[in-house]
mmCIF file of C-alpha atoms in Angstrom:
data_model
loop_
_atom_site.group_PDB
_atom_site.id
_atom_site.type_symbol
_atom_site.label_atom_id
_atom_site.label_comp_id
_atom_site.label_asym_id
_atom_site.label_seq_id
_atom_site.Cartn_x
_atom_site.Cartn_y
_atom_site.Cartn_z
ATOM 1 C CA MET A 1 -6.408 35.726 80.630
ATOM 2 C CA ALA A 2 -9.793 34.616 79.386
ATOM 3 C CA SER A 3 -9.993 37.515 76.922
ATOM 4 C CA ARG A 4 -6.581 36.657 75.515
ATOM 5 C CA ARG A 5 -7.505 33.003 75.084
ATOM 6 C CA SER A 6 -10.761 33.862 73.277
ATOM 7 C CA GLY A 7 -8.922 36.263 70.921
ATOM 8 C CA ARG A 8 -6.199 33.696 70.177
ATOM 9 C CA HIS A 9 -8.864 31.080 69.512
ATOM 10 C CA GLU A 10 -10.664 33.378 67.035
ATOM 11 C CA GLY A 11 -7.328 34.174 65.313
ATOM 12 C CA GLU A 12 -6.473 30.511 64.895
ATOM 13 C CA GLY A 13 -9.956 29.558 63.695
ATOM 14 C CA GLY A 14 -10.155 32.391 61.149
ATOM 15 C CA VAL A 15 -13.227 34.341 60.106
ATOM 16 C CA ARG A 16 -16.417 32.337 60.352
ATOM 17 C CA PHE A 17 -19.712 33.188 58.601
ATOM 18 C CA SER A 18 -23.002 32.472 60.184
ATOM 19 C CA ARG A 19 -25.040 29.558 58.972
ATOM 20 C CA THR A 20 -27.868 31.829 57.913
ATOM 21 C CA LEU A 21 -25.617 33.888 55.604
ATOM 22 C CA PHE A 22 -24.191 30.735 54.058
ATOM 23 C CA ILE A 23 -27.669 29.368 53.289
ATOM 24 C CA ALA A 24 -28.774 32.713 51.864
ATOM 25 C CA LEU A 25 -25.759 32.878 49.539
ATOM 26 C CA LEU A 26 -26.348 29.282 48.450
ATOM 27 C CA VAL A 27 -30.014 29.999 47.636
ATOM 28 C CA LEU A 28 -29.036 33.167 45.750
ATOM 29 C CA SER A 29 -26.478 31.258 43.672
ATOM 30 C CA GLY A 30 -29.011 28.586 42.804
ATOM 31 C CA ALA A 31 -31.542 31.231 41.793
ATOM 32 C CA LEU A 32 -29.013 32.962 39.527
ATOM 33 C CA ILE A 33 -28.114 29.667 37.870
ATOM 34 C CA ALA A 34 -31.735 28.622 37.452
ATOM 35 C CA PHE A 35 -33.006 31.926 36.023
ATOM 36 C CA ASP A 36 -29.944 32.740 33.921
ATOM 37 C CA ARG A 37 -31.161 32.471 30.312
ATOM 38 C CA PRO A 38 -29.486 34.010 27.247
ATOM 39 C CA GLU A 39 -32.785 35.421 25.963
ATOM 40 C CA SER A 40 -33.491 37.111 29.317
ATOM 41 C CA ARG A 41 -30.183 38.956 29.486
ATOM 42 C CA SER A 42 -30.162 42.648 28.741
ATOM 43 C CA ALA A 43 -28.107 44.092 25.901
ATOM 44 C CA GLY A 44 -25.991 46.149 28.285
ATOM 45 C CA PHE A 45 -25.098 43.150 30.413
ATOM 46 C CA ALA A 46 -24.220 41.075 27.341
ATOM 47 C CA SER A 47 -21.961 43.817 25.941
ATOM 48 C CA PHE A 48 -20.260 44.257 29.327
ATOM 49 C CA ARG A 49 -19.666 40.536 29.608
ATOM 50 C CA SER A 50 -18.171 40.247 26.102
ATOM 51 C CA GLY A 51 -15.943 43.284 26.715
ATOM 52 C CA PHE A 52 -14.698 41.835 29.989
ATOM 53 C CA THR A 53 -13.962 38.515 28.227
ATOM 54 C CA ASP A 54 -12.016 40.310 25.488
ATOM 55 C CA ILE A 55 -9.851 41.989 28.104
ATOM 56 C CA ALA A 56 -9.407 38.979 30.392
ATOM 57 C CA ALA A 57 -8.656 36.349 27.706
ATOM 58 C CA PRO A 58 -5.236 37.766 26.619
ATOM 59 C CA VAL A 59 -4.256 38.323 30.239
ATOM 60 C CA LEU A 60 -5.165 34.753 31.201
ATOM 61 C CA GLU A 61 -3.368 33.380 28.134
ATOM 62 C CA LEU A 62 -0.221 35.333 29.025
ATOM 63 C CA ALA A 63 -0.383 34.110 32.608
ATOM 64 C CA ALA A 64 -0.832 30.507 31.475
ATOM 65 C CA GLN A 65 2.273 30.499 29.243
ATOM 66 C CA PRO A 66 4.814 29.956 32.078
ATOM 67 C CA VAL A 67 2.695 27.213 33.633
ATOM 68 C CA ARG A 68 2.247 25.481 30.273
ATOM 69 C CA GLY A 69 5.974 25.738 29.605
ATOM 70 C CA LEU A 70 6.840 24.137 32.947
ATOM 71 C CA LYS A 71 4.446 21.277 32.262
ATOM 72 C CA ASN A 72 6.007 20.614 28.840
ATOM 73 C CA ILE A 73 9.602 20.411 30.091
ATOM 74 C CA GLY A 74 9.370 16.730 31.011
ATOM 75 C CA PRO A 75 7.656 15.540 27.796
ATOM 76 C CA TYR A 76 10.047 17.658 25.712
ATOM 77 C CA PHE A 77 13.169 15.988 27.082
ATOM 78 C CA ARG A 78 11.555 12.548 26.852
ATOM 79 C CA ARG A 79 10.700 13.257 23.219
ATOM 80 C CA GLN A 80 14.286 14.314 22.526
ATOM 81 C CA GLY A 81 15.520 10.986 23.836
ATOM 82 C CA GLU A 82 13.022 9.093 21.663
ATOM 83 C CA LEU A 83 14.073 11.132 18.628
ATOM 84 C CA ALA A 84 17.734 10.346 19.266
ATOM 85 C CA GLU A 85 16.981 6.603 19.438
ATOM 86 C CA GLU A 86 14.852 6.771 16.303
ATOM 87 C CA ASN A 87 17.589 8.685 14.479
ATOM 88 C CA ALA A 88 20.179 6.040 15.361
ATOM 89 C CA ARG A 89 17.815 3.274 14.213
ATOM 90 C CA LEU A 90 17.144 5.042 10.911
ATOM 91 C CA ARG A 91 20.868 5.504 10.322
ATOM 92 C CA GLN A 92 21.403 1.768 10.772
ATOM 93 C CA GLN A 93 18.550 0.999 8.382
ATOM 94 C CA LEU A 94 20.030 3.433 5.854
ATOM 95 C CA ILE A 95 23.382 1.631 5.986
ATOM 96 C CA GLU A 96 21.665 -1.726 5.423
ATOM 97 C CA ALA A 97 19.550 -0.271 2.618
ATOM 98 C CA ARG A 98 22.657 0.990 0.823
ATOM 99 C CA TYR A 99 24.189 -2.486 1.042
ATOM 100 C CA TRP A 100 21.070 -4.085 -0.454
ATOM 101 C CA GLU A 101 20.888 -1.378 -3.106
ATOM 102 C CA ASP A 102 24.438 -2.121 -4.248
ATOM 103 C CA LEU A 103 23.673 -5.843 -4.237
ATOM 104 C CA ALA A 104 20.519 -5.251 -6.299
ATOM 105 C CA TYR A 105 22.491 -3.257 -8.880
ATOM 106 C CA ARG A 106 25.045 -6.051 -9.206
ATOM 107 C CA GLN A 107 22.335 -8.676 -9.577
ATOM 108 C CA ARG A 108 20.552 -6.536 -12.164
ATOM 109 C CA ASP A 109 23.715 -6.246 -14.257
ATOM 110 C CA ARG A 110 24.278 -10.000 -14.009
ATOM 111 C CA ILE A 111 20.693 -10.764 -15.007
ATOM 112 C CA GLU A 112 20.964 -8.449 -18.005
ATOM 113 C CA VAL A 113 24.069 -10.332 -19.175
ATOM 114 C CA TYR A 114 22.279 -13.689 -18.767
ATOM 115 C CA GLU A 115 19.173 -12.460 -20.568
ATOM 116 C CA ALA A 116 21.237 -11.087 -23.445
ATOM 117 C CA ALA A 117 23.072 -14.428 -23.757
ATOM 118 C CA LEU A 118 19.849 -16.478 -23.628
ATOM 119 C CA GLU A 119 17.809 -13.968 -25.682
ATOM 120 C CA ILE A 120 15.163 -13.697 -22.967
ATOM 121 C CA ASP A 121 12.811 -10.751 -22.652
ATOM 122 C CA SER A 122 12.031 -10.678 -18.939
ATOM 123 C CA PRO A 123 8.723 -9.086 -17.876
ATOM 124 C CA ALA A 124 10.593 -7.215 -15.165
ATOM 125 C CA THR A 125 12.363 -5.114 -17.806
ATOM 126 C CA ARG A 126 9.124 -3.748 -19.226
ATOM 127 C CA GLU A 127 8.044 -0.269 -18.221
ATOM 128 C CA ARG A 128 5.212 0.144 -15.761
ATOM 129 C CA ILE A 129 2.151 2.226 -16.602
ATOM 130 C CA GLY A 130 1.283 4.854 -14.007
ATOM 131 C CA ALA A 131 -2.316 5.911 -13.394
ATOM 132 C CA TRP A 132 -4.434 7.801 -10.876
ATOM 133 C CA THR A 133 -7.263 5.909 -9.216
ATOM 134 C CA VAL A 134 -10.736 6.911 -8.042
ATOM 135 C CA ALA A 135 -13.394 5.065 -6.081
ATOM 136 C CA ASP A 136 -15.870 2.809 -7.860
ATOM 137 C CA PRO A 137 -19.081 2.994 -5.795
ATOM 138 C CA GLU A 138 -21.399 1.857 -8.605
ATOM 139 C CA GLY A 139 -19.325 -1.098 -9.777
ATOM 140 C CA PRO A 140 -20.205 -4.772 -9.408
ATOM 141 C CA PHE A 141 -17.723 -5.279 -6.564
ATOM 142 C CA VAL A 142 -17.388 -3.780 -3.094
ATOM 143 C CA ARG A 143 -13.619 -3.252 -3.074
ATOM 144 C CA ALA A 144 -12.688 -1.959 -6.524
ATOM 145 C CA ARG A 145 -11.233 1.191 -8.052
ATOM 146 C CA LEU A 146 -11.130 2.856 -11.450
ATOM 147 C CA ILE A 147 -8.002 4.086 -13.244
ATOM 148 C CA GLY A 148 -7.811 6.596 -16.071
ATOM 149 C CA ARG A 149 -5.743 4.410 -18.416
ATOM 150 C CA GLY A 150 -6.987 1.645 -20.675
ATOM 151 C CA SER A 151 -6.120 -0.480 -23.668
ATOM 152 C CA ASP A 152 -4.868 2.562 -25.574
ATOM 153 C CA ALA A 153 -2.063 2.815 -22.987
ATOM 154 C CA GLY A 154 -1.239 -0.906 -23.228
ATOM 155 C CA ILE A 155 -3.298 -2.188 -20.286
ATOM 156 C CA ASP A 156 -4.998 -5.564 -20.525
ATOM 157 C CA ASP A 157 -7.038 -7.826 -18.242
ATOM 158 C CA GLY A 158 -5.081 -9.708 -15.598
ATOM 159 C CA TYR A 159 -2.213 -7.238 -15.287
ATOM 160 C CA PRO A 160 -1.060 -6.780 -11.661
ATOM 161 C CA VAL A 161 -1.465 -3.375 -10.038
ATOM 162 C CA ILE A 162 1.056 -2.199 -7.430
ATOM 163 C CA ASN A 163 1.722 0.920 -5.426
ATOM 164 C CA LEU A 164 4.857 2.108 -3.681
ATOM 165 C CA TYR A 165 4.878 -0.762 -1.173
ATOM 166 C CA GLY A 166 3.232 -3.815 -2.690
ATOM 167 C CA LEU A 167 0.499 -5.493 -4.688
ATOM 168 C CA VAL A 168 -2.854 -3.719 -4.692
ATOM 169 C CA GLY A 169 -4.900 -5.943 -6.988
ATOM 170 C CA ARG A 170 -5.272 -6.816 -10.646
ATOM 171 C CA VAL A 171 -7.039 -5.455 -13.699
ATOM 172 C CA PHE A 172 -10.209 -7.407 -14.490
ATOM 173 C CA GLU A 173 -12.089 -5.115 -16.916
ATOM 174 C CA THR A 174 -10.426 -2.905 -19.503
ATOM 175 C CA GLY A 175 -11.806 -0.179 -21.724
ATOM 176 C CA ARG A 176 -10.050 2.055 -24.191
ATOM 177 C CA ARG A 177 -9.394 4.877 -21.733
ATOM 178 C CA SER A 178 -10.224 3.348 -18.357
ATOM 179 C CA ALA A 179 -9.937 0.100 -16.457
ATOM 180 C CA ARG A 180 -11.351 -1.419 -13.301
ATOM 181 C CA ILE A 181 -9.102 -2.829 -10.543
ATOM 182 C CA LEU A 182 -10.229 -5.635 -8.252
ATOM 183 C CA LEU A 183 -8.528 -5.085 -4.888
ATOM 184 C CA LEU A 184 -7.047 -7.928 -2.873
ATOM 185 C CA THR A 185 -9.501 -7.250 -0.051
ATOM 186 C CA ASP A 186 -12.613 -7.817 -2.162
ATOM 187 C CA LEU A 187 -14.759 -10.863 -1.536
ATOM 188 C CA ASN A 188 -14.229 -12.093 -5.101
ATOM 189 C CA SER A 189 -10.426 -11.814 -5.082
ATOM 190 C CA ARG A 190 -8.415 -15.067 -5.246
ATOM 191 C CA ILE A 191 -4.670 -15.139 -5.935
ATOM 192 C CA PRO A 192 -2.053 -17.839 -5.258
ATOM 193 C CA VAL A 193 0.659 -16.767 -2.819
ATOM 194 C CA MET A 194 3.543 -18.319 -0.926
ATOM 195 C CA ALA A 195 5.741 -17.614 2.062
ATOM 196 C CA ASP A 196 9.056 -16.216 0.887
ATOM 197 C CA ARG A 197 10.971 -18.027 3.627
ATOM 198 C CA SER A 198 9.587 -21.563 3.262
ATOM 199 C CA ASN A 199 7.803 -21.535 -0.130
ATOM 200 C CA ALA A 200 4.611 -22.709 1.623
ATOM 201 C CA ARG A 201 1.732 -22.295 -0.831
ATOM 202 C CA ALA A 202 -1.704 -20.861 -0.073
ATOM 203 C CA ILE A 203 -4.580 -18.949 -1.639
ATOM 204 C CA LEU A 204 -5.115 -15.346 -0.561
ATOM 205 C CA ILE A 205 -8.870 -14.827 -0.295
ATOM 206 C CA GLY A 206 -10.430 -11.432 0.281
ATOM 207 C CA ASP A 207 -13.407 -11.063 2.622
ATOM 208 C CA ASN A 208 -14.071 -7.294 2.454
ATOM 209 C CA THR A 209 -11.837 -6.685 5.488
ATOM 210 C CA ALA A 210 -8.439 -5.037 5.753
ATOM 211 C CA PHE A 211 -6.756 -8.403 6.439
ATOM 212 C CA PRO A 212 -7.484 -11.019 3.741
ATOM 213 C CA ARG A 213 -7.133 -14.615 4.885
ATOM 214 C CA LEU A 214 -4.878 -17.444 3.767
ATOM 215 C CA ASP A 215 -6.845 -20.522 2.759
ATOM 216 C CA TYR A 216 -5.806 -24.014 1.611
ATOM 217 C CA VAL A 217 -2.652 -23.676 3.680
ATOM 218 C CA GLY A 218 -2.288 -27.321 4.677
ATOM 219 C CA ARG A 219 -1.874 -28.982 8.042
ATOM 220 C CA ASP A 220 1.917 -28.865 8.282
ATOM 221 C CA ALA A 221 2.536 -25.631 6.370
ATOM 222 C CA ASP A 222 5.684 -23.825 7.496
ATOM 223 C CA ILE A 223 4.250 -20.344 8.101
ATOM 224 C CA ARG A 224 5.286 -18.109 10.968
ATOM 225 C CA PRO A 225 4.051 -14.712 12.136
ATOM 226 C CA GLY A 226 5.852 -11.981 10.220
ATOM 227 C CA ASP A 227 6.684 -14.148 7.174
ATOM 228 C CA ARG A 228 6.866 -12.202 3.936
ATOM 229 C CA ILE A 229 4.033 -13.251 1.627
ATOM 230 C CA VAL A 230 4.565 -12.877 -2.133
ATOM 231 C CA SER A 231 2.721 -13.967 -5.250
ATOM 232 C CA SER A 232 3.644 -17.501 -6.315
ATOM 233 C CA GLY A 233 2.729 -17.225 -9.994
ATOM 234 C CA ASP A 234 1.056 -20.654 -9.930
ATOM 235 C CA ASP A 235 -2.007 -19.344 -11.760
ATOM 236 C CA GLY A 236 0.025 -18.216 -14.770
ATOM 237 C CA ILE A 237 -1.609 -14.776 -14.633
ATOM 238 C CA LEU A 238 0.356 -12.900 -11.972
ATOM 239 C CA PRO A 239 4.174 -12.962 -12.032
ATOM 240 C CA ARG A 240 6.081 -14.632 -9.254
ATOM 241 C CA GLY A 241 7.587 -12.655 -6.375
ATOM 242 C CA LEU A 242 5.334 -9.582 -6.137
ATOM 243 C CA PRO A 243 5.271 -8.378 -2.487
ATOM 244 C CA VAL A 244 1.849 -8.845 -0.912
ATOM 245 C CA GLY A 245 2.208 -8.495 2.876
ATOM 246 C CA GLU A 246 3.237 -10.263 6.053
ATOM 247 C CA ALA A 247 1.531 -13.180 7.768
ATOM 248 C CA VAL A 248 -0.350 -12.588 11.016
ATOM 249 C CA GLU A 249 -2.098 -15.202 13.134
ATOM 250 C CA ALA A 250 -5.718 -14.501 14.061
ATOM 251 C CA ARG A 251 -7.330 -15.341 17.391
ATOM 252 C CA ASP A 252 -9.092 -18.374 15.953
ATOM 253 C CA GLY A 253 -5.796 -19.835 14.726
ATOM 254 C CA SER A 254 -6.272 -18.951 11.058
ATOM 255 C CA TRP A 255 -3.708 -17.024 9.046
ATOM 256 C CA ARG A 256 -4.276 -13.582 7.629
ATOM 257 C CA VAL A 257 -2.103 -11.094 5.763
ATOM 258 C CA ARG A 258 -1.320 -7.492 6.662
ATOM 259 C CA LEU A 259 -1.018 -5.924 3.215
ATOM 260 C CA TYR A 260 2.021 -3.853 2.352
ATOM 261 C CA SER A 261 -0.093 -1.649 0.092
ATOM 262 C CA ASP A 262 -2.003 -0.304 3.117
ATOM 263 C CA GLN A 263 1.060 1.707 4.152
ATOM 264 C CA ALA A 264 0.177 4.371 1.576
ATOM 265 C CA PRO A 265 -3.103 5.623 0.088
ATOM 266 C CA VAL A 266 -4.112 3.891 -3.126
ATOM 267 C CA ASP A 267 -4.329 7.141 -5.094
ATOM 268 C CA PHE A 268 -1.539 6.548 -7.614
ATOM 269 C CA VAL A 269 -0.662 3.053 -8.814
ATOM 270 C CA TRP A 270 1.396 1.319 -11.479
ATOM 271 C CA VAL A 271 0.042 -1.309 -13.828
ATOM 272 C CA TRP A 272 2.705 -3.914 -14.579
ATOM 273 C CA PRO A 273 2.452 -5.382 -18.104
ATOM 274 C CA TYR A 274 3.094 -9.087 -17.841
ATOM 275 C CA GLU A 275 3.123 -11.727 -20.565
ATOM 276 C CA ARG A 276 2.109 -15.083 -19.179
ATOM 277 C CA ILE A 277 3.540 -18.309 -20.516
ATOM 278 C CA ALA A 278 1.306 -19.650 -23.263
ATOM 279 C CA ALA A 279 0.374 -23.327 -23.310
ATOM 280 C CA PRO A 280 1.415 -25.398 -26.349
ATOM 281 C CA GLY A 281 -2.174 -25.684 -27.555
ATOM 282 C CA GLU A 282 -2.561 -21.905 -27.544
ATOM 283 C CA ASP A 283 0.242 -21.469 -30.083
ATOM 284 C CA GLU A 284 -1.467 -23.941 -32.420
ATOM 285 C CA ALA A 285 -4.786 -22.173 -31.914
ATOM 286 C CA GLU A 286 -3.189 -18.862 -32.867
ATOM 287 C CA ALA A 287 -1.713 -20.426 -36.005
ATOM 288 C CA GLU A 288 -5.099 -21.857 -37.016
ATOM 289 C CA ALA A 289 -6.728 -18.493 -36.380
ATOM 290 C CA GLY A 290 -4.131 -16.900 -38.657
ATOM 291 C CA LEU A 291 -4.867 -19.398 -41.420
ATOM 292 C CA GLU A 292 -8.585 -18.714 -41.176
ATOM 293 C CA ALA A 293 -7.862 -15.007 -41.416
ATOM 294 C CA GLY A 294 -5.818 -15.570 -44.586
ATOM 295 C CA VAL A 295 -2.379 -15.005 -43.060
ATOM 296 C CA PRO A 296 0.115 -17.616 -44.356
ATOM 297 C CA PRO A 297 2.173 -19.335 -41.678
ATOM 298 C CA ALA A 298 5.873 -18.610 -41.411
ATOM 299 C CA THR A 299 7.701 -21.593 -42.984
ATOM 300 C CA ALA A 300 11.308 -22.282 -43.862
ATOM 301 C CA PRO A 301 12.350 -21.151 -47.362
ATOM 302 C CA ASP A 302 12.706 -23.787 -50.096
ATOM 303 C CA PRO A 303 16.343 -24.095 -51.208
ATOM 304 C CA ALA A 304 15.298 -24.886 -54.757
ATOM 305 C CA ALA A 305 13.042 -21.847 -54.896
ATOM 306 C CA ALA A 306 15.696 -19.627 -53.405
ATOM 307 C CA ASP A 307 18.388 -20.729 -55.889
ATOM 308 C CA PRO A 308 17.153 -21.923 -59.290
ATOM 309 C CA GLY A 309 20.579 -23.298 -60.091
ATOM 310 C CA THR A 310 20.248 -26.086 -57.561
ATOM 311 C CA ALA A 311 17.891 -29.030 -57.259
ATOM 312 C CA ILE A 312 17.350 -31.630 -54.583
ATOM 313 C CA GLU A 313 17.612 -35.189 -55.840
ATOM 314 C CA ASP A 314 17.517 -38.215 -53.514
ATOM 315 C CA GLY A 315 18.453 -36.039 -50.522
ATOM 316 C CA ALA A 316 21.577 -34.590 -52.223
ATOM 317 C CA ILE A 317 21.972 -31.160 -53.718
ATOM 318 C CA ALA A 318 23.129 -31.364 -57.336
ATOM 319 C CA GLU A 319 23.920 -28.384 -59.477
ATOM 320 C CA GLU A 320 22.255 -28.300 -62.887
ATOM 321 C CA PRO A 321 24.580 -27.635 -65.827
ATOM 322 C CA ALA A 322 24.570 -24.096 -67.016
ATOM 323 C CA ASP A 323 24.396 -25.196 -70.692
ATOM 324 C CA ALA A 324 21.069 -26.905 -70.119
ATOM 325 C CA ALA A 325 19.539 -23.705 -68.875
ATOM 326 C CA ALA A 326 21.144 -21.496 -71.534
ATOM 327 C CA PRO A 327 19.379 -21.165 -74.909
ATOM 328 C CA THR A 328 21.044 -22.828 -77.952
ATOM 329 C CA GLY A 329 22.312 -20.499 -80.575
ATOM 330 C CA GLY A 330 23.397 -22.901 -83.433
ATOM 331 C CA GLU A 331 26.526 -24.807 -84.226
ATOM 332 C CA ARG A 332 29.783 -23.077 -84.959
#
């Protein structure tokens, strides 16, 4: 009975190594790790190891495929559900976009009729000038870019620059074949903006960060997070209504703007030619400059000069007799 119990006990406990063998194997492993150096390995051992790795790597990769596939089953089905929800949301946005597109076409046709009746040349009808941009590391500003179009293409200082999503900046230095763009995020950028929902005015000031701040907002300004910020046109340089970004509230309570233009790289932009409204004194200055240059001003034609057969006397137009103008040829 005792022999059976001792055998059963050894079977349940498994095979046990002696403590001396365990310590010897541990010391041998430490010695192999400590003295294993790539420069001390022999060429035969290195070639054997690389050959064994070449054979074992495909086998291990093939064995790992089923395990990797089982692990990806859960994320795959979760991703399919997310894709289905995103597809439904995009379909709804597409339906709304088609409605707004049709409405925009109708408004465009109506505006064209009004402009034709009032003889107005709207800046929005002018063609934009496309240009590629490059970085400007040696320029006078930190956040600026160069474009390969200049005054020969119709670009002038102050023109707004936009990309696919919104306002990028404005042209501030123009050459014949190139121009420099001051970005909205630069420290020297200042443009007047407003909230599209409440018409609350502010100044968008760049501070060399990705989120320029809104300054001179006012104490009771009606601005909410997510409000659409557009150019107000109060400076007379930028047109009104250009999309800039959306308002976000900072931790310190100030307002900043997440720019729409950051949604795409600023590699290709459009320069929007815009004619600002001239002040009355500027028209007179242009006329005086034309006189100094020897260009006569455009005046109304003189009726007497246009028709020699009429003369103005005491505010009334009297026709001169034809016999007085005709030469006398003697009495009959």
